[in-house]
Short mmCIF file of C-alpha atoms and ligand atoms in Angstrom, two decimals:
data_model
loop_
_atom_site.label_atom_id
_atom_site.label_comp_id
_atom_site.label_asym_id
_atom_site.label_seq_id
_atom_site.Cartn_x
_atom_site.Cartn_y
_atom_site.Cartn_z
CA MET A 1 12.65 28.61 -24.19
CA THR A 2 13.28 24.96 -22.99
CA VAL A 3 14.29 22.28 -25.27
CA GLU A 4 12.02 19.23 -24.73
CA PRO A 5 14.03 15.70 -24.50
CA PRO A 6 13.27 13.43 -27.65
CA VAL A 7 10.58 11.32 -27.18
CA THR A 8 12.05 7.54 -27.65
CA SER A 9 10.51 5.65 -30.46
CA ARG A 10 10.65 1.94 -30.06
CA PRO A 11 11.98 -0.09 -31.10
CA LYS A 12 14.70 0.73 -28.67
CA ARG A 13 18.28 -1.30 -27.96
CA GLY A 14 17.18 -3.72 -25.22
CA LEU A 15 19.92 -3.53 -22.25
CA VAL A 16 21.22 -6.60 -20.35
CA LEU A 17 21.78 -5.49 -16.71
CA VAL A 18 23.27 -7.34 -14.32
CA ILE A 19 23.19 -6.66 -10.35
CA THR A 20 25.47 -8.80 -8.31
CA GLY A 21 27.81 -8.68 -5.28
CA ASN A 22 27.66 -9.82 -1.71
CA GLY A 23 25.76 -6.88 -0.05
CA LYS A 24 21.81 -5.99 0.20
CA GLY A 25 20.16 -4.43 -2.61
CA LYS A 26 20.24 -6.51 -5.56
CA THR A 27 16.71 -8.00 -5.94
CA THR A 28 15.31 -4.49 -4.45
CA SER A 29 17.24 -2.75 -7.06
CA ALA A 30 15.99 -4.82 -9.74
CA LEU A 31 12.48 -4.13 -8.64
CA GLY A 32 13.08 -0.65 -8.35
CA GLN A 33 14.06 -0.57 -12.53
CA ALA A 34 10.62 -2.41 -12.79
CA LEU A 35 8.79 0.10 -10.90
CA ARG A 36 10.52 2.76 -13.66
CA ALA A 37 10.07 0.90 -16.48
CA ILE A 38 6.50 -0.01 -15.52
CA GLY A 39 5.82 3.90 -15.31
CA HIS A 40 6.15 4.31 -18.87
CA GLY A 41 3.68 1.77 -19.92
CA TYR A 42 6.39 -1.48 -20.28
CA ARG A 43 5.02 -4.57 -19.65
CA VAL A 44 7.29 -6.21 -17.06
CA CYS A 45 7.47 -9.59 -15.50
CA MET A 46 10.14 -11.51 -12.93
CA VAL A 47 10.82 -15.06 -12.61
CA GLN A 48 12.14 -15.40 -9.28
CA PHE A 49 14.39 -18.39 -9.07
CA MET A 50 15.37 -20.62 -5.79
CA LYS A 51 12.20 -18.31 -4.17
CA GLY A 52 8.87 -19.15 -3.21
CA LYS A 53 8.05 -16.91 -0.27
CA GLN A 54 5.20 -14.27 -0.19
CA TYR A 55 7.38 -11.42 -0.37
CA GLY A 56 6.38 -7.41 -0.54
CA GLU A 57 7.10 -7.35 -4.02
CA VAL A 58 4.91 -10.11 -4.97
CA ILE A 59 1.87 -9.33 -3.04
CA ALA A 60 2.36 -5.54 -4.31
CA ALA A 61 2.31 -6.90 -8.12
CA GLU A 62 -0.84 -9.25 -7.75
CA LYS A 63 -2.48 -6.04 -5.82
CA TYR A 64 -1.63 -2.74 -7.28
CA LEU A 65 0.89 -3.50 -10.82
CA PRO A 66 -1.30 -5.45 -13.34
CA ASN A 67 1.44 -4.49 -15.71
CA PHE A 68 3.93 -6.34 -13.11
CA LYS A 69 3.79 -10.65 -13.08
CA VAL A 70 6.30 -12.46 -10.74
CA PHE A 71 6.68 -16.28 -11.45
CA GLN A 72 8.27 -18.02 -8.30
CA TYR A 73 9.85 -21.07 -8.98
CA GLY A 74 11.35 -22.10 -5.51
CA LEU A 75 10.60 -23.59 -2.20
CA ASP A 76 10.39 -21.36 0.83
CA SER A 77 13.41 -23.22 2.19
CA PHE A 78 17.09 -22.49 2.01
CA VAL A 79 18.96 -24.91 -0.83
CA MET A 80 22.18 -26.30 0.03
CA ARG A 81 24.87 -25.36 -2.36
CA ASP A 82 26.52 -28.71 -2.59
CA ASN A 83 24.06 -30.98 -2.05
CA PRO A 84 20.88 -29.32 -3.49
CA ALA A 85 17.87 -31.65 -3.46
CA PRO A 86 16.30 -32.95 -6.94
CA ILE A 87 13.28 -30.71 -6.30
CA ASP A 88 15.64 -27.58 -6.44
CA VAL A 89 17.17 -28.80 -9.64
CA GLU A 90 13.87 -29.25 -11.12
CA LEU A 91 12.04 -26.08 -9.99
CA ALA A 92 15.03 -24.19 -11.30
CA ARG A 93 14.98 -25.84 -14.69
CA GLN A 94 11.33 -25.10 -14.93
CA GLY A 95 12.11 -21.44 -14.03
CA LEU A 96 14.49 -21.39 -17.00
CA GLU A 97 11.93 -23.02 -19.55
CA MET A 98 9.49 -20.39 -18.12
CA ALA A 99 12.27 -17.74 -18.82
CA ARG A 100 12.76 -18.99 -22.63
CA ARG A 101 9.11 -19.21 -23.04
CA LEU A 102 8.36 -15.43 -21.43
CA ILE A 103 11.54 -13.95 -23.56
CA ARG A 104 10.44 -15.38 -26.75
CA SER A 105 7.09 -14.60 -26.45
CA LYS A 106 7.60 -10.81 -26.62
CA GLU A 107 4.80 -10.16 -24.53
CA TYR A 108 7.06 -8.57 -22.21
CA ASP A 109 9.39 -5.24 -22.63
CA MET A 110 11.35 -6.03 -19.67
CA ILE A 111 12.02 -9.45 -17.75
CA ILE A 112 14.05 -9.73 -14.34
CA LEU A 113 15.47 -12.90 -13.80
CA ASP A 114 16.06 -12.54 -9.87
CA GLU A 115 18.69 -14.95 -8.32
CA ILE A 116 19.69 -16.67 -11.77
CA ASN A 117 23.13 -16.30 -10.49
CA VAL A 118 22.84 -18.06 -7.83
CA ALA A 119 20.92 -20.67 -9.39
CA LEU A 120 24.09 -20.48 -11.77
CA ASP A 121 26.82 -20.75 -9.04
CA PHE A 122 24.70 -23.59 -7.61
CA ASN A 123 24.80 -25.82 -10.96
CA LEU A 124 20.78 -26.15 -10.69
CA ILE A 125 21.19 -24.55 -14.40
CA PRO A 126 23.35 -24.83 -17.53
CA LEU A 127 25.43 -21.93 -18.06
CA GLU A 128 25.72 -22.68 -21.17
CA GLU A 129 21.82 -22.34 -22.02
CA VAL A 130 21.78 -19.13 -19.71
CA LEU A 131 24.21 -17.68 -22.13
CA GLU A 132 22.73 -18.68 -25.48
CA LEU A 133 19.38 -17.26 -24.01
CA VAL A 134 20.83 -14.00 -23.43
CA ARG A 135 22.48 -13.75 -26.54
CA SER A 136 19.54 -14.62 -29.00
CA LYS A 137 16.76 -12.57 -26.85
CA PRO A 138 14.70 -10.02 -28.78
CA PRO A 139 17.18 -6.96 -29.55
CA GLU A 140 14.73 -4.64 -28.14
CA LEU A 141 13.99 -6.75 -24.59
CA ASP A 142 15.54 -5.41 -21.33
CA LEU A 143 16.66 -8.14 -19.46
CA VAL A 144 17.85 -7.64 -15.97
CA MET A 145 19.70 -10.36 -13.87
CA THR A 146 20.28 -10.50 -10.29
CA GLY A 147 22.05 -12.44 -7.47
CA ARG A 148 25.78 -12.93 -5.87
CA TYR A 149 28.16 -14.80 -7.82
CA ALA A 150 27.33 -13.67 -11.37
CA PRO A 151 29.38 -15.73 -13.74
CA GLU A 152 32.60 -13.83 -15.64
CA GLN A 153 31.22 -15.10 -19.07
CA LEU A 154 27.73 -13.29 -18.15
CA ARG A 155 29.60 -10.29 -17.12
CA GLN A 156 31.03 -10.17 -20.13
CA LEU A 157 27.96 -10.28 -22.41
CA ALA A 158 25.90 -7.78 -20.41
CA ASP A 159 26.06 -4.00 -21.10
CA MET A 160 25.97 -2.84 -17.40
CA VAL A 161 27.18 -4.96 -14.25
CA SER A 162 26.87 -3.50 -10.78
CA GLU A 163 28.13 -4.91 -7.62
CA VAL A 164 26.68 -4.32 -4.49
CA GLN A 165 29.22 -4.26 -1.86
CA GLU A 166 28.73 -5.23 1.96
CA ILE A 167 29.84 -2.50 4.12
CA LYS A 168 27.75 -3.62 7.06
CA HIS A 169 24.66 -5.32 7.78
CA HIS A 170 22.38 -5.30 10.62
CA TYR A 171 22.12 -9.12 10.48
CA ALA A 172 25.56 -9.04 12.27
CA SER A 173 23.78 -6.97 15.32
CA GLY A 174 21.30 -10.01 15.85
CA ILE A 175 18.53 -8.27 13.37
CA LYS A 176 17.11 -10.99 11.94
CA SER A 177 14.75 -10.95 8.35
CA ARG A 178 12.51 -8.22 8.45
CA GLU A 179 9.06 -7.33 7.27
CA GLY A 180 9.27 -4.60 4.43
CA ILE A 181 13.27 -4.95 4.64
CA GLU A 182 14.03 -8.55 3.87
CA TYR A 183 10.80 -9.63 2.74
P1 LIG B 1 17.22 -7.51 -1.48
O1 LIG B 1 16.17 -8.43 -1.87
O2 LIG B 1 16.91 -6.83 -0.11
O3 LIG B 1 17.43 -6.46 -2.52
P2 LIG B 1 19.51 -9.07 -2.40
O4 LIG B 1 19.02 -9.34 -3.18
O5 LIG B 1 21.06 -8.05 -2.39
O6 LIG B 1 18.89 -8.20 -1.10
P3 LIG B 1 20.10 -11.77 -1.56
O7 LIG B 1 21.47 -12.02 -1.66
O8 LIG B 1 19.27 -12.00 -2.56
O9 LIG B 1 20.32 -10.15 -1.14
O10 LIG B 1 19.42 -12.13 -0.22
C1 LIG B 1 18.68 -12.27 0.13
C2 LIG B 1 18.34 -11.56 1.38
O11 LIG B 1 19.39 -11.84 2.68
C3 LIG B 1 18.55 -10.11 1.64
O12 LIG B 1 17.02 -9.79 1.56
C4 LIG B 1 19.48 -9.70 2.57
O13 LIG B 1 18.72 -8.57 3.67
C5 LIG B 1 20.18 -11.12 3.08
N1 LIG B 1 21.29 -10.46 3.21
C6 LIG B 1 22.32 -10.00 2.15
N2 LIG B 1 23.31 -10.09 2.49
C7 LIG B 1 23.34 -10.29 3.40
C8 LIG B 1 24.56 -10.63 4.25
N3 LIG B 1 25.68 -10.40 3.93
N4 LIG B 1 24.49 -11.02 5.73
C9 LIG B 1 23.37 -11.38 6.09
N5 LIG B 1 22.27 -11.29 5.22
C10 LIG B 1 22.48 -10.94 3.95
MG1 LIG B 2 18.13 -10.99 -4.44
#
């Protein structure tokens, strides 16, 4: 006789997952998590900080995934770490405001804050506000936060932290940003 696994009934305990480190695979890991959750009927959204490009995932979400909404807050250009343009700061703050609204709305079961760690490291948004947002999130909401340089206080708040470590990257052999791999 096979024993069926128990059906998880909601409300569940939402988790805070932090994916950081200097290797490639953080955003794509969060997207894998989204796909898995969508398969179970979760409503998922992603707020992308410091990104404005038509990434494959943005196109795919619009075209094929009605349960996955993507909101972008950034330009299609690099932000200077030590001297960000006022527009970069403004967009990141708008992204944080949107994240706050989405988290409080209870319209989503999983929310991904993509590159939020970098926005924090670049001082585009205040750490204390982000920590408060995480502490006060609805208990059943899953929150996924990506980007290198995740701050120590966020690591402590999280239920799970993974660090993607670079061993080698094709960039070093001259292979530039590629469709389907980088974007
Ligand atoms: P991905 O979006 O592919 O999962 P990521 O989220 O881990 O990557 P980011 O730190 O957000 O990576 O960087 C964005 C892009 O920069 C990645 O698509 C990646 O290929 C490139 N990148 C990441 N690590 C390196 C590296 N060590 N050297 C050069 N380019 C890199
Ligand atoms: Mg990323």
